[in-house]
mmCIF file of C-alpha atoms in Angstrom:
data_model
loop_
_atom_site.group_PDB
_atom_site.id
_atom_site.type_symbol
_atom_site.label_atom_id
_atom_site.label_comp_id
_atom_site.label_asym_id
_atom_site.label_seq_id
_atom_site.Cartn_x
_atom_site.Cartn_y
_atom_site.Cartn_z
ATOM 1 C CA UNK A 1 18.695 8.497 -23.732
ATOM 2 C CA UNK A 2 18.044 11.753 -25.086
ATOM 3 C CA UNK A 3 21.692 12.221 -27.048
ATOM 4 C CA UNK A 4 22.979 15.535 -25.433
ATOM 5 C CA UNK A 5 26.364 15.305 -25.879
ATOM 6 C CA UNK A 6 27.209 19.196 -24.772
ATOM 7 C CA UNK A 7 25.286 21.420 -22.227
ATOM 8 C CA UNK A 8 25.669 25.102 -22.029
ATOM 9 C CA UNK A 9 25.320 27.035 -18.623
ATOM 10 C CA UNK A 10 26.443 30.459 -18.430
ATOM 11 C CA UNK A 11 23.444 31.137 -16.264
ATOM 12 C CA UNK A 12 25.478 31.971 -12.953
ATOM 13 C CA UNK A 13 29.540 32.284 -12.191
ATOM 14 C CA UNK A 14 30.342 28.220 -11.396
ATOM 15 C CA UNK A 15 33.272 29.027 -8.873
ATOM 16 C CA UNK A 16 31.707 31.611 -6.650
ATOM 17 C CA UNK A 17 31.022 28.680 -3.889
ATOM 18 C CA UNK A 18 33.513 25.751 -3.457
ATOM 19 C CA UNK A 19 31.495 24.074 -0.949
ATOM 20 C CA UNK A 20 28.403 23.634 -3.750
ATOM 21 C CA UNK A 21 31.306 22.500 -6.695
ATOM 22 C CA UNK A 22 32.466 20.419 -4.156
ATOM 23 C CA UNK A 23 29.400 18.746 -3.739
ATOM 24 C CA UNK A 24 28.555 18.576 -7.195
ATOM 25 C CA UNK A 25 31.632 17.306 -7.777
ATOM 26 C CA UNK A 26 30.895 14.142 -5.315
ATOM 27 C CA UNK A 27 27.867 13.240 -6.781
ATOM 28 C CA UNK A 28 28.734 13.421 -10.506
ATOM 29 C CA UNK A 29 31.934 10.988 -9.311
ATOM 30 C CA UNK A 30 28.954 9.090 -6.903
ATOM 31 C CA UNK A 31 27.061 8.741 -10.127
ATOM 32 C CA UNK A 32 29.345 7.743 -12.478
ATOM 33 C CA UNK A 33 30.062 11.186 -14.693
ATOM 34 C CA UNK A 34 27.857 12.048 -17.474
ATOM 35 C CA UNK A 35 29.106 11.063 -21.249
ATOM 36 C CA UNK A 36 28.878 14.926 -22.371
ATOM 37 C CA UNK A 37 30.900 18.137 -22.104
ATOM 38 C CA UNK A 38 30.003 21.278 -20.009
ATOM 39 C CA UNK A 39 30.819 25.031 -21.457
ATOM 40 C CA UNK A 40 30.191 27.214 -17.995
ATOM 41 C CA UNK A 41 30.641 30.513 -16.824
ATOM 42 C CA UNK A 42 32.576 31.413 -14.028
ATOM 43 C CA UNK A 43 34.180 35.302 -12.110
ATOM 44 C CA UNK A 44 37.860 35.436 -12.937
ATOM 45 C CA UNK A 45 37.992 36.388 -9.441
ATOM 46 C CA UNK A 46 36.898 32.683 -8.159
ATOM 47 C CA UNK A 47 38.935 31.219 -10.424
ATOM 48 C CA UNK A 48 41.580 29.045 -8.502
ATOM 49 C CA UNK A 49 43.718 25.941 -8.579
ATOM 50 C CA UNK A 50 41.089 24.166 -6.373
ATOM 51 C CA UNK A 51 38.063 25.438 -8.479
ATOM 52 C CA UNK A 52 39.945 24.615 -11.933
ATOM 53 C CA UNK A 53 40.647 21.100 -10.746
ATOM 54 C CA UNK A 54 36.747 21.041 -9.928
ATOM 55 C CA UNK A 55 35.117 22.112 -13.158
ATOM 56 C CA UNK A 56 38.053 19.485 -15.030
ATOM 57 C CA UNK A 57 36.676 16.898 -13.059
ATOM 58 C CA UNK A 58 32.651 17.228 -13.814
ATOM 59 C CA UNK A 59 33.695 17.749 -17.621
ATOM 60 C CA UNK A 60 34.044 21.896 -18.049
ATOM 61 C CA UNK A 61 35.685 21.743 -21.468
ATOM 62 C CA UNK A 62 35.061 25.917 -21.877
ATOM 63 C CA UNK A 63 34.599 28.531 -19.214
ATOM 64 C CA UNK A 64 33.854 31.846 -19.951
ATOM 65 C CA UNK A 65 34.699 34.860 -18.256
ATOM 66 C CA UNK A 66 33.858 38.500 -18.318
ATOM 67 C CA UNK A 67 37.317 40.554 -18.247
ATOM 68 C CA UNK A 68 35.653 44.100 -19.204
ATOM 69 C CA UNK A 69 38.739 45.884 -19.257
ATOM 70 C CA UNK A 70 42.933 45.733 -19.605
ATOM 71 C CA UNK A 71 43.288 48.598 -18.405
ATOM 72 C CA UNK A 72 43.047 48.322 -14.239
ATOM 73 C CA UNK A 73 41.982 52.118 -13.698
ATOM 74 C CA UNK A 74 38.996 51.300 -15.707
ATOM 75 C CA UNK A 75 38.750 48.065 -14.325
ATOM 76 C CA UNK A 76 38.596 49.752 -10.591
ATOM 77 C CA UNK A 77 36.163 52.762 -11.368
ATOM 78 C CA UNK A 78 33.659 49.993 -12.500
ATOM 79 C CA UNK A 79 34.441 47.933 -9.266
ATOM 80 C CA UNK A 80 35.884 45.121 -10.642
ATOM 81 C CA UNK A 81 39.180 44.857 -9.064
ATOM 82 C CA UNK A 82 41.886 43.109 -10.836
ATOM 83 C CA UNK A 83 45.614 43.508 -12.004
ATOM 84 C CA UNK A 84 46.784 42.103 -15.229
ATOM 85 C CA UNK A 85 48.939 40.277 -14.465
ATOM 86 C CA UNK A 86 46.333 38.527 -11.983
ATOM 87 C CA UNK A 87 43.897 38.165 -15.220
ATOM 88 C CA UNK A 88 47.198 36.510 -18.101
ATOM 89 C CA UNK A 89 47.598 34.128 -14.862
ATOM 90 C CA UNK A 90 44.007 33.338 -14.241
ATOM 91 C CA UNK A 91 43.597 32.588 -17.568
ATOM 92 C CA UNK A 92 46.990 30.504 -18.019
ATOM 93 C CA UNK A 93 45.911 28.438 -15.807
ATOM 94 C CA UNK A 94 42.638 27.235 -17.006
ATOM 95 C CA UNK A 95 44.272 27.003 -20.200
ATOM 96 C CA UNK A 96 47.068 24.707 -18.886
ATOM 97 C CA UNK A 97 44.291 22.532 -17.447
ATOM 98 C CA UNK A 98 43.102 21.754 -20.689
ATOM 99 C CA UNK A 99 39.917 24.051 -20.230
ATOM 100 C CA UNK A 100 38.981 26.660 -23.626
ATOM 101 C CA UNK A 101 38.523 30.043 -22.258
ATOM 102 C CA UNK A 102 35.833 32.594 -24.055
ATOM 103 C CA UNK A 103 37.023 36.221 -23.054
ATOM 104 C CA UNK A 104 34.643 38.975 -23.317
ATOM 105 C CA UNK A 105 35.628 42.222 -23.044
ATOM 106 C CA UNK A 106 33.029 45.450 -22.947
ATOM 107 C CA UNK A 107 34.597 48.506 -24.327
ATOM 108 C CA UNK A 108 33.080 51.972 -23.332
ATOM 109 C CA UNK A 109 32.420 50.978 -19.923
ATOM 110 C CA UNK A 110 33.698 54.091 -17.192
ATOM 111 C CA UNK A 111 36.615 56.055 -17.718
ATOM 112 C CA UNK A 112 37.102 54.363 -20.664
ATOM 113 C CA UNK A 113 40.003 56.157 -23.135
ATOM 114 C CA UNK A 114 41.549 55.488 -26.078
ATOM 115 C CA UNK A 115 44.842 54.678 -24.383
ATOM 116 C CA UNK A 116 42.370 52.142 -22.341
ATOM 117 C CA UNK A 117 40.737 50.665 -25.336
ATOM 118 C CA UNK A 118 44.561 49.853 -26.498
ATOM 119 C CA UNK A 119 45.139 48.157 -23.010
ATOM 120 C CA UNK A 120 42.510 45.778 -23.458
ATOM 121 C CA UNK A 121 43.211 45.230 -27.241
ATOM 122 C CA UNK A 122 46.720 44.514 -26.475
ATOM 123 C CA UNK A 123 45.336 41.697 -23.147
ATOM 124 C CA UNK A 124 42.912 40.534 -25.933
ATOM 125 C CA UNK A 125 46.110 39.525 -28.157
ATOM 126 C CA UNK A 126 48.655 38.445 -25.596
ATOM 127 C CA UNK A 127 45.854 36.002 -24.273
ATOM 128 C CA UNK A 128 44.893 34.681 -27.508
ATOM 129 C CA UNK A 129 48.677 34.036 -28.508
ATOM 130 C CA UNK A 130 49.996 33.235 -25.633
ATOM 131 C CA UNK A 131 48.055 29.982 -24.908
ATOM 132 C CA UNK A 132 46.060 29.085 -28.523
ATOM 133 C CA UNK A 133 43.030 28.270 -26.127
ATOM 134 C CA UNK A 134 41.416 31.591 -25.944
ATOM 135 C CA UNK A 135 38.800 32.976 -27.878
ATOM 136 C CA UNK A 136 37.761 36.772 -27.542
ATOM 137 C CA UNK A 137 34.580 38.450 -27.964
ATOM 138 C CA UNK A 138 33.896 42.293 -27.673
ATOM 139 C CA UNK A 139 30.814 44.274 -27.564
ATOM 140 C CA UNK A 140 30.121 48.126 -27.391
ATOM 141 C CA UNK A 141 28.628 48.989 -23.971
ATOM 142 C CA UNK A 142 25.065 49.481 -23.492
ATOM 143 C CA UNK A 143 23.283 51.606 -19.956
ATOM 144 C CA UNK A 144 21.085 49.359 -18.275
ATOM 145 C CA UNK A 145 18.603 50.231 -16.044
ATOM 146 C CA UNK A 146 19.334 49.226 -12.566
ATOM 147 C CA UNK A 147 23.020 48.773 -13.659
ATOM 148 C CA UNK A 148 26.080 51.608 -12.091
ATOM 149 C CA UNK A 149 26.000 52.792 -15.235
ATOM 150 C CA UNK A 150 22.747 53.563 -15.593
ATOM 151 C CA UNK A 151 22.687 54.994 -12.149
ATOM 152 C CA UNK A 152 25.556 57.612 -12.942
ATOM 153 C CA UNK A 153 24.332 58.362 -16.438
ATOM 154 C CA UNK A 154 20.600 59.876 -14.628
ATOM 155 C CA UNK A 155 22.854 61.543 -12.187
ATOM 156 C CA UNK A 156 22.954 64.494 -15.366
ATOM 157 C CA UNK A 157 19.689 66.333 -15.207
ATOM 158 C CA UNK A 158 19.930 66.530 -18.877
ATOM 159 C CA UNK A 159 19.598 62.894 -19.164
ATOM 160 C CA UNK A 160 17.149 61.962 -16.253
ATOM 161 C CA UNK A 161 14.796 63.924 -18.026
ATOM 162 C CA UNK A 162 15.689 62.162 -21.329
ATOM 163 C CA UNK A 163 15.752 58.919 -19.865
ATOM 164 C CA UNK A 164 14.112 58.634 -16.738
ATOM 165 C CA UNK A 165 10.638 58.267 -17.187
ATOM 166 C CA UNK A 166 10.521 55.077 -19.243
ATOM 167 C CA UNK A 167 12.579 52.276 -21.318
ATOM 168 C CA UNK A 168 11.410 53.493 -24.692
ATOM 169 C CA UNK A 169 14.418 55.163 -26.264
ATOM 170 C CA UNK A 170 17.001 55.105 -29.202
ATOM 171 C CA UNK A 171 19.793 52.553 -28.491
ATOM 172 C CA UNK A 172 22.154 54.250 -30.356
ATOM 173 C CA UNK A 173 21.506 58.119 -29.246
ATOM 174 C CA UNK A 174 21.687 56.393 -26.118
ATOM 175 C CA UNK A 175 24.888 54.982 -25.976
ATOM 176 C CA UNK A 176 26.247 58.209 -27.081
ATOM 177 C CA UNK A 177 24.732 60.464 -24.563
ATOM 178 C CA UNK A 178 26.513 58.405 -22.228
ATOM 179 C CA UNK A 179 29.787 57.647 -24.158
ATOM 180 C CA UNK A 180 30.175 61.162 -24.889
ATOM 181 C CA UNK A 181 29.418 62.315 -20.618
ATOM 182 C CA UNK A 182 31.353 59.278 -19.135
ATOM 183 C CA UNK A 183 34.242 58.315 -21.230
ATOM 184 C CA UNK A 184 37.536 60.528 -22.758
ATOM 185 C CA UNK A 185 36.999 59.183 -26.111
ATOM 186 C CA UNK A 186 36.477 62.496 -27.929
ATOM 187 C CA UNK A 187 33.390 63.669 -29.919
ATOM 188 C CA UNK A 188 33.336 60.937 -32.248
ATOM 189 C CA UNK A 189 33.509 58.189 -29.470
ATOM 190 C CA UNK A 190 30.786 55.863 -30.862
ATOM 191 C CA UNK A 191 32.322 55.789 -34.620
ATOM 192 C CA UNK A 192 35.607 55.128 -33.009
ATOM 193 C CA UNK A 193 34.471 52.455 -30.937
ATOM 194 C CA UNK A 194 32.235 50.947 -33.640
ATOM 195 C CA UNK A 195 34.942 50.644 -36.040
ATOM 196 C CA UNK A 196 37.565 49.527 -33.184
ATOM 197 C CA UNK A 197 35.184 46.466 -32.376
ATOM 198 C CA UNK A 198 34.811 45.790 -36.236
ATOM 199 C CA UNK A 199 38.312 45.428 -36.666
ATOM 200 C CA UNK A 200 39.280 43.290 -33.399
ATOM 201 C CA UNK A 201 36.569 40.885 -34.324
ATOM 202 C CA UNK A 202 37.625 40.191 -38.034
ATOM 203 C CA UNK A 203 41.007 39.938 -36.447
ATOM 204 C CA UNK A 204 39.874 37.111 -33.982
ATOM 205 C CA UNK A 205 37.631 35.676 -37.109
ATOM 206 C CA UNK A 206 34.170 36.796 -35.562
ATOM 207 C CA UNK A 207 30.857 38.071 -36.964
ATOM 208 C CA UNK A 208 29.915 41.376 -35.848
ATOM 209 C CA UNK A 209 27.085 40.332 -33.087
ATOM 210 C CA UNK A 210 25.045 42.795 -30.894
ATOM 211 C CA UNK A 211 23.949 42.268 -27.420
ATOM 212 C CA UNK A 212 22.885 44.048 -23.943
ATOM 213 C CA UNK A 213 25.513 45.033 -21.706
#
């Protein structure tokens, strides 16, 4: 009636609760599908057999999914818990189902070194090679308020008085304050980074886009 063809929900993770794909999954089947395509976002962590058979069967064409890191230290200091070899199968998998995969990958999160920044360059590659299906996306990490981050960069005196009293600050100055307290990147860790995202993107054929994270 209305012509949508393609809906975009990257709202909430889709696999977090089988029971509710489950029962969304009845009643698109009840109702007879829907003549359109879904791109969805879903926790590599939920991703299973069971939940990639569900999102196939209500029309997920594209999931994507937030790996952060490739390196696991890094991945574990910012509690997200993961080998690599649990991510390359997670991935394989939706990618054997016929489902697109959109990576995204945050560099400068905690811990992060330049050995690390190679890890997850080197995931980036083997995932986009090894199945044609994935597409990566990177962005330079930002401190949120209310966000770990955040919490550990106000934990330096120096920087609670900087930054605690309100959210009116320089993005940039900001970013390195924290790079420069919480990562092993070396004085010039926001250039490095900067020009490390540059390149990665024009490798994967991607404009130079920045966002919150």
């Amino acid at each position: 009636e209305f012509g949508v063809d393609y809906i975009f929900d990257h709202s909430d993770t889709w696999a977090v609760s089988r029971p509710w794909l489950q029962e969304f999954r009845a009643l698109y089947e009840r109702e007879g599908g829907l003549p359109l395509r879904l791109s969805v976002f879903a926790d590599l962590r939920d991703v299973t057999p069971p939940t990639i058979a569900d999102m196939r069967a209500v029309g997920v064409d594209t999931v994507e999914v937030g790996i952060e890191s490739g390196d696991e230290g890094v991945l574990a200091e910012n509690r997200k818990f993961m080998h690599r070899d649990d991510i390359i199968a997670r991935v394989t998998a939706l990618t054997n189902a016929g489902i697109k995969v959109e990576a995204s990958y945050v560099l400068g999160i905690l811990g992060e070194t330049r050995d690390s920044v190679r890890e997850t360059l080197d995931l980036s590659r083997d995932l986009r090679d090894r199945t044609g299906r994935v597409r990566n996306y990177f962005n330079i990490i930002f401190p949120l308020p209310g966000t770990l981050i955040w919490e550990r960069l106000l934990q330096d005196p120096e920087m609670k008085e900087k930054y605690g009293h309100d959210y009116v600050f320089d993005i940039e100055q900001l970013r390195k304050d924290y790079l420069v307290r919480h990562c092993d990147l070396g004085f010039d860790a926001y250039d490095f980074l900067m020009e490390e995202r540059k390149n990665i993107l024009a490798e994967n054929g991607l404009p130079v886009m920045d966002y919150a994270r």
